[in-house]
């Protein structure tokens, strides 16, 4: 822990009130949170505080102009009680990339890691070991400066909150390929984890849900001919035995699960093609039976198999292959993440045990 981190502990943990067998994703939060303010051109002394409401002026810029970015990462506990994160430096780099795009200041790396390490030590009991258990970590940055002039704020808060998590999706996932609405455009903010990207997806996603779909798979805004990503997941297609996924761009989030799966799959001899994926080729593959699998990949769900898709009112069901890449890769990745398997890639980060 650096001398600069100020810690105020809760007087009594609320963990006893939580039923860990019935957690709805992202609704229960741990005892503490990390908060660091930015003002006068610098990040101030970071603090860990009891989890609780923030007091903000109604004119704070985040409420008016949506200057807000976030991250999603996870911590895991092994059977020895040691705690791990998965490629946290990637999340750190990505939140700063997102911040830059929204004219927000970059955060300090030592503050980020000290904050996380201390928070995870303080709230260690909230991380359960065993399959499907993890702690979802949500770092975010908001513009807190008061005043409604439409310009970048000069004051911000960098906050980290944590929520115990179990498996994210349950049941079959059916998706709709977008042919009207768009998530992002060239030169836009699609690559950033900007809060507004998600707000803008809610309405078309609700329309899709009313029709019985769980998610929309977004297509490129210009032609709707290329498949890009889902709401909070990158998407993979298995045609014959080749995995296809779209390249990242300024429209697509550079997912950490995505890039890890590409490496993991290739290390096992699976051919992975990272290239624009046409809607028409996936429809054709579904029609001729060569589309064996489709799945989403992201921190929350890890891998979420897709059981069917619809494009322009044409419905397709996917087979359920016994040797599904989704099942195999998910098992391998989650075991690596939770220290139940070797880590030949050096992706695991062990949270140091600290006196807190
Ligand atoms: C739009 C979008 N795409 C993809 C992903 C998957 O990224 P990652 O694997 O880093 O969680 C996420 C979730 O973070 C997302 O919000």
CSV table of C-alpha atoms and ligand atoms in Angstrom, one decimal:
chain,number,residue,atom,x,y,z
A,1,UNK,CA,0.0,0.0,0.0
A,2,UNK,CA,1.4,3.5,-0.8
A,3,UNK,CA,1.5,6.1,1.9
A,4,UNK,CA,-0.8,8.2,-0.2
A,5,UNK,CA,-3.9,5.9,0.1
A,6,UNK,CA,-6.2,7.0,3.0
A,7,UNK,CA,-8.3,4.1,4.3
A,8,UNK,CA,-11.5,4.5,6.4
A,9,UNK,CA,-12.9,1.1,7.2
A,10,UNK,CA,-16.6,0.3,7.9
A,11,UNK,CA,-17.5,-0.3,11.5
A,12,UNK,CA,-19.5,-3.5,10.7
A,13,UNK,CA,-19.6,-5.6,7.6
A,14,UNK,CA,-23.0,-6.1,5.9
A,15,UNK,CA,-21.8,-9.5,4.5
A,16,UNK,CA,-24.0,-11.5,6.9
A,17,UNK,CA,-27.1,-10.0,5.2
A,18,UNK,CA,-26.2,-11.3,1.8
A,19,UNK,CA,-27.4,-14.6,0.4
A,20,UNK,CA,-24.5,-15.6,-1.9
A,21,UNK,CA,-26.6,-18.3,-3.5
A,22,UNK,CA,-29.1,-15.8,-4.9
A,23,UNK,CA,-27.1,-13.0,-6.3
A,24,UNK,CA,-28.6,-10.9,-9.1
A,25,UNK,CA,-25.7,-9.6,-11.2
A,26,UNK,CA,-24.4,-6.2,-10.0
A,27,UNK,CA,-27.0,-5.5,-7.4
A,28,UNK,CA,-25.2,-6.2,-4.2
A,29,UNK,CA,-22.0,-4.3,-3.4
A,30,UNK,CA,-19.1,-4.9,-1.0
A,31,UNK,CA,-18.3,-2.9,2.2
A,32,UNK,CA,-15.8,-0.5,0.7
A,33,UNK,CA,-15.2,1.7,-2.3
A,34,UNK,CA,-12.2,3.5,-3.8
A,35,UNK,CA,-12.6,7.2,-4.6
A,36,UNK,CA,-10.1,9.6,-6.0
A,37,UNK,CA,-10.9,13.2,-6.9
A,38,UNK,CA,-9.3,15.2,-9.7
A,39,UNK,CA,-9.1,19.0,-9.3
A,40,UNK,CA,-6.7,21.8,-9.9
A,41,UNK,CA,-5.2,19.7,-12.7
A,42,UNK,CA,-4.2,16.7,-10.6
A,43,UNK,CA,-5.5,13.6,-9.0
A,44,UNK,CA,-5.8,14.1,-5.2
A,45,UNK,CA,-5.0,11.7,-2.4
A,46,UNK,CA,-7.0,8.5,-3.1
A,47,UNK,CA,-9.3,7.1,-0.5
A,48,UNK,CA,-11.0,3.9,0.5
A,49,UNK,CA,-14.3,4.6,2.2
A,50,UNK,CA,-17.3,2.7,3.4
A,51,UNK,CA,-19.5,2.0,0.3
A,52,UNK,CA,-22.3,4.6,0.2
A,53,UNK,CA,-24.0,7.3,-1.8
A,54,UNK,CA,-22.2,10.2,-3.4
A,55,UNK,CA,-23.3,13.8,-2.8
A,56,UNK,CA,-23.2,15.8,-6.0
A,57,UNK,CA,-24.5,19.1,-7.3
A,58,UNK,CA,-27.4,18.8,-9.7
A,59,UNK,CA,-25.4,20.8,-12.2
A,60,UNK,CA,-22.5,18.3,-12.2
A,61,UNK,CA,-21.5,17.8,-15.8
A,62,UNK,CA,-21.9,14.1,-15.9
A,63,UNK,CA,-25.6,14.6,-15.5
A,64,UNK,CA,-25.8,16.8,-18.5
A,65,UNK,CA,-23.2,15.8,-21.0
A,66,UNK,CA,-22.5,12.2,-20.1
A,67,UNK,CA,-18.8,12.6,-19.5
A,68,UNK,CA,-18.5,9.1,-17.9
A,69,UNK,CA,-16.4,6.0,-18.7
A,70,UNK,CA,-16.1,2.7,-17.0
A,71,UNK,CA,-14.5,-0.7,-16.9
A,72,UNK,CA,-15.5,-4.2,-16.0
A,73,UNK,CA,-13.1,-6.7,-14.5
A,74,UNK,CA,-13.1,-9.6,-12.1
A,75,UNK,CA,-11.3,-11.0,-9.2
A,76,UNK,CA,-11.2,-14.7,-8.3
A,77,UNK,CA,-10.3,-16.7,-5.2
A,78,UNK,CA,-8.6,-20.1,-5.3
A,79,UNK,CA,-9.1,-22.9,-2.8
A,80,UNK,CA,-6.1,-21.6,-0.8
A,81,UNK,CA,-7.8,-18.2,-0.4
A,82,UNK,CA,-5.4,-16.4,-2.7
A,83,UNK,CA,-7.0,-13.7,-4.9
A,84,UNK,CA,-6.3,-13.1,-8.6
A,85,UNK,CA,-7.3,-10.7,-11.3
A,86,UNK,CA,-7.2,-11.3,-15.0
A,87,UNK,CA,-5.0,-9.0,-17.1
A,88,UNK,CA,-5.9,-5.9,-15.0
A,89,UNK,CA,-3.3,-3.8,-16.8
A,90,UNK,CA,-5.4,-4.1,-19.9
A,91,UNK,CA,-8.4,-2.6,-18.1
A,92,UNK,CA,-6.2,0.2,-16.7
A,93,UNK,CA,-4.9,1.1,-20.2
A,94,UNK,CA,-8.4,0.9,-21.7
A,95,UNK,CA,-10.1,3.2,-19.2
A,96,UNK,CA,-7.4,5.8,-19.9
A,97,UNK,CA,-8.1,5.3,-23.7
A,98,UNK,CA,-11.8,5.8,-23.0
A,99,UNK,CA,-11.1,8.8,-20.9
A,100,UNK,CA,-8.9,10.4,-23.5
A,101,UNK,CA,-11.7,10.1,-26.1
A,102,UNK,CA,-14.1,11.8,-23.8
A,103,UNK,CA,-11.6,14.6,-23.0
A,104,UNK,CA,-11.1,13.3,-19.4
A,105,UNK,CA,-7.8,13.1,-17.6
A,106,UNK,CA,-5.8,9.8,-17.5
A,107,UNK,CA,-5.7,8.1,-14.2
A,108,UNK,CA,-2.5,7.2,-12.2
A,109,UNK,CA,-1.3,3.6,-12.5
A,110,UNK,CA,0.0,3.3,-9.0
A,111,UNK,CA,-3.2,4.7,-7.5
A,112,UNK,CA,-5.2,2.3,-9.6
A,113,UNK,CA,-3.3,-0.8,-8.5
A,114,UNK,CA,-2.9,0.3,-4.8
A,115,UNK,CA,-6.5,1.0,-4.7
A,116,UNK,CA,-7.5,-2.3,-6.2
A,117,UNK,CA,-5.1,-4.3,-4.1
A,118,UNK,CA,-6.2,-2.7,-0.9
A,119,UNK,CA,-9.9,-2.8,-1.7
A,120,UNK,CA,-9.6,-6.6,-2.6
A,121,UNK,CA,-7.8,-7.2,0.7
A,122,UNK,CA,-10.4,-5.3,2.7
A,123,UNK,CA,-13.3,-7.0,1.0
A,124,UNK,CA,-11.7,-10.4,0.6
A,125,UNK,CA,-14.5,-12.3,2.3
A,126,UNK,CA,-16.8,-11.2,-0.5
A,127,UNK,CA,-14.9,-13.2,-3.0
A,128,UNK,CA,-16.0,-16.8,-3.0
A,129,UNK,CA,-13.9,-19.6,-4.4
A,130,UNK,CA,-15.3,-22.3,-6.7
A,131,UNK,CA,-16.6,-22.4,-10.2
A,132,UNK,CA,-18.7,-19.5,-11.4
A,133,UNK,CA,-17.9,-17.4,-8.4
A,134,UNK,CA,-16.1,-14.1,-8.8
A,135,UNK,CA,-16.1,-10.5,-7.7
A,136,UNK,CA,-17.1,-8.1,-10.5
A,137,UNK,CA,-15.1,-4.9,-10.2
A,138,UNK,CA,-16.4,-1.7,-11.7
A,139,UNK,CA,-14.0,1.2,-12.0
A,140,UNK,CA,-15.6,4.4,-13.4
A,141,UNK,CA,-14.9,8.0,-13.9
A,142,UNK,CA,-17.4,10.8,-13.8
A,143,UNK,CA,-17.3,14.6,-14.4
A,144,UNK,CA,-18.2,16.2,-11.1
A,145,UNK,CA,-17.5,19.9,-11.9
A,146,UNK,CA,-20.6,22.0,-11.4
A,147,UNK,CA,-22.0,24.1,-14.2
A,148,UNK,CA,-24.0,23.4,-17.3
A,149,UNK,CA,-21.7,24.9,-19.9
A,150,UNK,CA,-21.1,22.4,-22.6
A,151,UNK,CA,-17.3,21.9,-22.2
A,152,UNK,CA,-15.1,19.3,-20.6
A,153,UNK,CA,-15.2,19.4,-16.8
A,154,UNK,CA,-12.1,20.4,-14.8
A,155,UNK,CA,-13.1,18.1,-11.9
A,156,UNK,CA,-13.7,14.3,-11.8
A,157,UNK,CA,-14.1,11.4,-9.6
A,158,UNK,CA,-12.4,8.0,-10.2
A,159,UNK,CA,-14.4,5.4,-8.3
A,160,UNK,CA,-14.1,1.6,-7.9
A,161,UNK,CA,-17.0,-0.5,-6.6
A,162,UNK,CA,-17.2,-4.3,-6.3
A,163,UNK,CA,-20.1,-6.7,-6.6
A,164,UNK,CA,-20.0,-10.4,-5.8
A,165,UNK,CA,-21.0,-12.4,-8.9
A,166,UNK,CA,-22.1,-15.8,-10.1
A,167,UNK,CA,-22.7,-16.9,-13.7
A,168,UNK,CA,-24.0,-14.0,-15.7
A,169,UNK,CA,-26.4,-15.4,-18.3
A,170,UNK,CA,-28.7,-18.3,-17.9
A,171,UNK,CA,-30.8,-20.1,-20.4
A,172,UNK,CA,-30.7,-19.8,-24.2
A,173,UNK,CA,-29.4,-16.7,-25.8
A,174,UNK,CA,-31.1,-15.7,-29.0
A,175,UNK,CA,-29.9,-12.6,-30.9
A,176,UNK,CA,-31.1,-10.2,-33.5
A,177,UNK,CA,-28.7,-8.9,-36.2
A,178,UNK,CA,-29.2,-5.2,-36.4
A,179,UNK,CA,-30.5,-3.9,-39.7
A,180,UNK,CA,-31.6,-0.4,-38.8
A,181,UNK,CA,-30.2,1.0,-35.5
A,182,UNK,CA,-26.5,1.3,-35.0
A,183,UNK,CA,-24.3,1.2,-31.9
A,184,UNK,CA,-21.3,3.2,-33.2
A,185,UNK,CA,-19.9,4.8,-36.3
A,186,UNK,CA,-16.5,5.6,-37.9
A,187,UNK,CA,-14.7,8.3,-35.9
A,188,UNK,CA,-17.1,7.8,-33.0
A,189,UNK,CA,-16.8,6.4,-29.5
A,190,UNK,CA,-17.6,2.7,-30.1
A,191,UNK,CA,-14.1,1.6,-29.0
A,192,UNK,CA,-14.5,3.4,-25.7
A,193,UNK,CA,-16.4,2.2,-22.7
A,194,UNK,CA,-18.3,5.4,-22.6
A,195,UNK,CA,-21.5,5.3,-20.5
A,196,UNK,CA,-23.5,6.9,-23.4
A,197,UNK,CA,-22.7,3.9,-25.7
A,198,UNK,CA,-24.8,1.7,-23.5
A,199,UNK,CA,-27.6,4.2,-23.0
A,200,UNK,CA,-27.9,4.4,-26.7
A,201,UNK,CA,-28.3,0.7,-27.1
A,202,UNK,CA,-31.1,0.3,-24.5
A,203,UNK,CA,-34.0,1.4,-26.7
A,204,UNK,CA,-33.2,-0.9,-29.8
A,205,UNK,CA,-32.3,-3.7,-27.4
A,206,UNK,CA,-35.6,-3.3,-25.6
A,207,UNK,CA,-37.4,-3.5,-29.0
A,208,UNK,CA,-35.5,-6.7,-29.7
A,209,UNK,CA,-36.4,-8.1,-26.2
A,210,UNK,CA,-40.0,-7.5,-26.9
A,211,UNK,CA,-39.7,-9.8,-29.9
A,212,UNK,CA,-38.0,-12.5,-27.8
A,213,UNK,CA,-34.3,-11.8,-28.3
A,214,UNK,CA,-31.8,-11.4,-25.5
A,215,UNK,CA,-29.3,-9.3,-27.4
A,216,UNK,CA,-28.7,-7.4,-30.5
A,217,UNK,CA,-25.6,-8.1,-32.6
A,218,UNK,CA,-24.6,-4.8,-34.0
A,219,UNK,CA,-23.6,-4.4,-37.6
A,220,UNK,CA,-21.6,-1.6,-39.2
A,221,UNK,CA,-23.6,1.7,-39.4
A,222,UNK,CA,-22.8,2.4,-43.1
A,223,UNK,CA,-24.2,-0.8,-44.7
A,224,UNK,CA,-25.4,-3.2,-41.9
A,225,UNK,CA,-23.5,-5.8,-43.9
A,226,UNK,CA,-20.8,-6.6,-41.4
A,227,UNK,CA,-21.3,-8.1,-38.0
A,228,UNK,CA,-19.5,-6.2,-35.2
A,229,UNK,CA,-20.3,-7.0,-31.6
A,230,UNK,CA,-23.1,-7.4,-29.1
A,231,UNK,CA,-24.2,-5.1,-26.2
A,232,UNK,CA,-21.4,-6.1,-23.8
A,233,UNK,CA,-19.7,-8.8,-25.7
A,234,UNK,CA,-17.5,-9.4,-28.8
A,235,UNK,CA,-18.9,-12.1,-31.0
A,236,UNK,CA,-17.3,-15.2,-32.5
A,237,UNK,CA,-18.6,-17.5,-35.2
A,238,UNK,CA,-17.5,-21.1,-35.9
A,239,UNK,CA,-17.8,-21.9,-39.5
A,240,UNK,CA,-16.7,-25.5,-40.1
A,241,UNK,CA,-13.9,-25.6,-37.6
A,242,UNK,CA,-12.6,-22.0,-38.1
A,243,UNK,CA,-13.4,-19.3,-35.6
A,244,UNK,CA,-14.2,-15.9,-37.1
A,245,UNK,CA,-14.3,-12.6,-35.3
A,246,UNK,CA,-14.4,-9.0,-36.4
A,247,UNK,CA,-11.2,-6.9,-36.2
A,248,UNK,CA,-11.3,-4.2,-33.6
A,249,UNK,CA,-11.7,-0.6,-34.9
A,250,UNK,CA,-12.8,2.7,-33.6
A,251,UNK,CA,-16.3,1.2,-33.7
A,252,UNK,CA,-15.6,-1.9,-31.7
A,253,UNK,CA,-14.5,-2.4,-28.1
A,254,UNK,CA,-11.1,-4.1,-27.9
A,255,UNK,CA,-12.3,-6.8,-25.5
A,256,UNK,CA,-9.9,-8.5,-23.2
A,257,UNK,CA,-11.8,-11.8,-23.3
A,258,UNK,CA,-11.8,-11.6,-27.1
A,259,UNK,CA,-8.1,-11.1,-27.4
A,260,UNK,CA,-7.4,-13.8,-24.8
A,261,UNK,CA,-9.7,-16.3,-26.6
A,262,UNK,CA,-8.0,-15.7,-29.9
A,263,UNK,CA,-4.6,-16.5,-28.3
A,264,UNK,CA,-6.0,-19.5,-26.4
A,265,UNK,CA,-7.7,-21.0,-29.4
A,266,UNK,CA,-4.7,-20.5,-31.6
A,267,UNK,CA,-2.4,-22.1,-29.0
A,268,UNK,CA,-4.5,-25.2,-29.4
A,269,UNK,CA,-4.3,-25.3,-33.2
A,270,UNK,CA,-7.8,-23.8,-33.8
A,271,UNK,CA,-7.7,-21.6,-36.9
A,272,UNK,CA,-8.9,-18.1,-35.9
A,273,UNK,CA,-9.6,-15.6,-38.7
A,274,UNK,CA,-9.7,-12.0,-37.5
A,275,UNK,CA,-11.4,-10.2,-40.4
A,276,UNK,CA,-14.6,-8.5,-41.3
A,277,UNK,CA,-17.5,-11.0,-41.0
A,278,UNK,CA,-20.3,-10.5,-43.5
A,279,UNK,CA,-23.9,-11.0,-42.4
A,280,UNK,CA,-24.5,-12.8,-45.8
A,281,UNK,CA,-21.7,-15.4,-45.1
A,282,UNK,CA,-23.1,-16.2,-41.7
A,283,UNK,CA,-26.6,-16.5,-43.1
A,284,UNK,CA,-25.3,-18.8,-45.9
A,285,UNK,CA,-23.3,-20.9,-43.4
A,286,UNK,CA,-26.4,-21.3,-41.3
A,287,UNK,CA,-28.3,-22.4,-44.3
A,288,UNK,CA,-25.8,-24.9,-45.6
A,289,UNK,CA,-25.1,-26.2,-42.1
A,290,UNK,CA,-21.5,-25.1,-41.8
A,291,UNK,CA,-22.2,-22.6,-39.0
A,292,UNK,CA,-21.6,-24.8,-36.0
A,293,UNK,CA,-21.5,-22.2,-33.2
A,294,UNK,CA,-21.8,-18.6,-32.4
A,295,UNK,CA,-20.9,-17.1,-29.0
A,296,UNK,CA,-20.4,-13.8,-27.2
A,297,UNK,CA,-17.2,-13.1,-25.2
A,298,UNK,CA,-16.9,-10.6,-22.4
A,299,UNK,CA,-15.8,-10.3,-18.8
A,300,UNK,CA,-19.3,-10.6,-17.3
A,301,UNK,CA,-20.4,-13.7,-19.1
A,302,UNK,CA,-16.9,-15.0,-20.1
A,303,UNK,CA,-18.5,-17.0,-23.0
A,304,UNK,CA,-22.2,-16.9,-23.7
A,305,UNK,CA,-23.3,-19.5,-26.3
A,306,UNK,CA,-25.9,-18.2,-28.8
A,307,UNK,CA,-28.6,-20.7,-29.7
A,308,UNK,CA,-30.1,-18.8,-32.7
A,309,UNK,CA,-30.2,-15.6,-34.6
A,310,UNK,CA,-32.6,-13.7,-36.7
A,311,UNK,CA,-31.8,-11.5,-39.7
A,312,UNK,CA,-34.6,-9.5,-41.4
A,313,UNK,CA,-37.3,-11.8,-40.0
A,314,UNK,CA,-35.5,-14.9,-41.1
A,315,UNK,CA,-34.9,-17.1,-38.1
A,316,UNK,CA,-32.0,-19.6,-37.7
A,317,UNK,CA,-31.4,-22.1,-35.0
A,318,UNK,CA,-27.9,-23.2,-34.3
A,319,UNK,CA,-26.8,-26.8,-33.7
A,320,UNK,CA,-25.5,-27.8,-30.2
A,321,UNK,CA,-22.2,-29.6,-31.1
A,322,UNK,CA,-20.9,-32.0,-28.5
A,323,UNK,CA,-17.4,-30.7,-29.0
A,324,UNK,CA,-18.4,-27.0,-28.7
A,325,UNK,CA,-15.5,-24.6,-28.8
A,326,UNK,CA,-17.6,-22.4,-26.4
A,327,UNK,CA,-17.7,-25.0,-23.7
A,328,UNK,CA,-14.1,-26.0,-24.0
A,329,UNK,CA,-12.6,-22.5,-24.2
A,330,UNK,CA,-14.8,-21.2,-21.4
A,331,UNK,CA,-13.7,-24.0,-19.1
A,332,UNK,CA,-10.0,-23.4,-20.0
A,333,UNK,CA,-10.2,-19.6,-19.6
A,334,UNK,CA,-12.2,-19.7,-16.3
A,335,UNK,CA,-9.8,-22.3,-14.8
A,336,UNK,CA,-6.8,-20.2,-15.8
A,337,UNK,CA,-8.5,-17.1,-14.3
A,338,UNK,CA,-9.2,-18.8,-11.0
A,339,UNK,CA,-5.8,-20.4,-10.6
A,340,UNK,CA,-7.1,-23.9,-11.2
A,341,UNK,CA,-4.9,-24.3,-14.3
A,342,UNK,CA,-1.5,-23.2,-15.5
A,343,UNK,CA,-1.1,-19.8,-17.0
A,344,UNK,CA,1.4,-20.1,-19.9
A,345,UNK,CA,0.4,-16.7,-21.1
A,346,UNK,CA,1.2,-14.8,-17.9
A,347,UNK,CA,-2.3,-13.3,-17.7
A,348,UNK,CA,-3.0,-13.9,-14.1
A,349,UNK,CA,-2.2,-11.2,-11.6
A,350,UNK,CA,-1.9,-12.3,-8.0
A,351,UNK,CA,-3.3,-9.7,-5.5
A,352,UNK,CA,-0.6,-9.3,-2.8
A,353,UNK,CA,-1.8,-10.1,0.7
A,354,UNK,CA,-1.7,-6.8,2.6
A,355,UNK,CA,-2.0,-5.7,6.2
A,356,UNK,CA,-5.1,-3.5,6.0
B,1,LIG,C1,-19.4,-3.2,-26.0
B,1,LIG,C2,-18.6,-4.3,-25.4
B,1,LIG,N1,-18.0,-5.2,-26.2
B,1,LIG,C3,-17.2,-6.2,-25.7
B,1,LIG,C4,-17.0,-6.3,-24.4
B,1,LIG,C5,-16.1,-7.4,-23.8
B,1,LIG,O1,-14.9,-6.8,-23.3
B,1,LIG,P1,-14.1,-7.5,-22.2
B,1,LIG,O2,-13.8,-8.9,-22.7
B,1,LIG,O3,-12.9,-6.7,-22.0
B,1,LIG,O4,-15.0,-7.6,-21.0
B,1,LIG,C6,-17.7,-5.4,-23.5
B,1,LIG,C7,-17.5,-5.6,-22.0
B,1,LIG,O5,-16.7,-5.1,-21.4
B,1,LIG,C8,-18.4,-4.4,-24.0
B,1,LIG,O6,-19.1,-3.5,-23.2
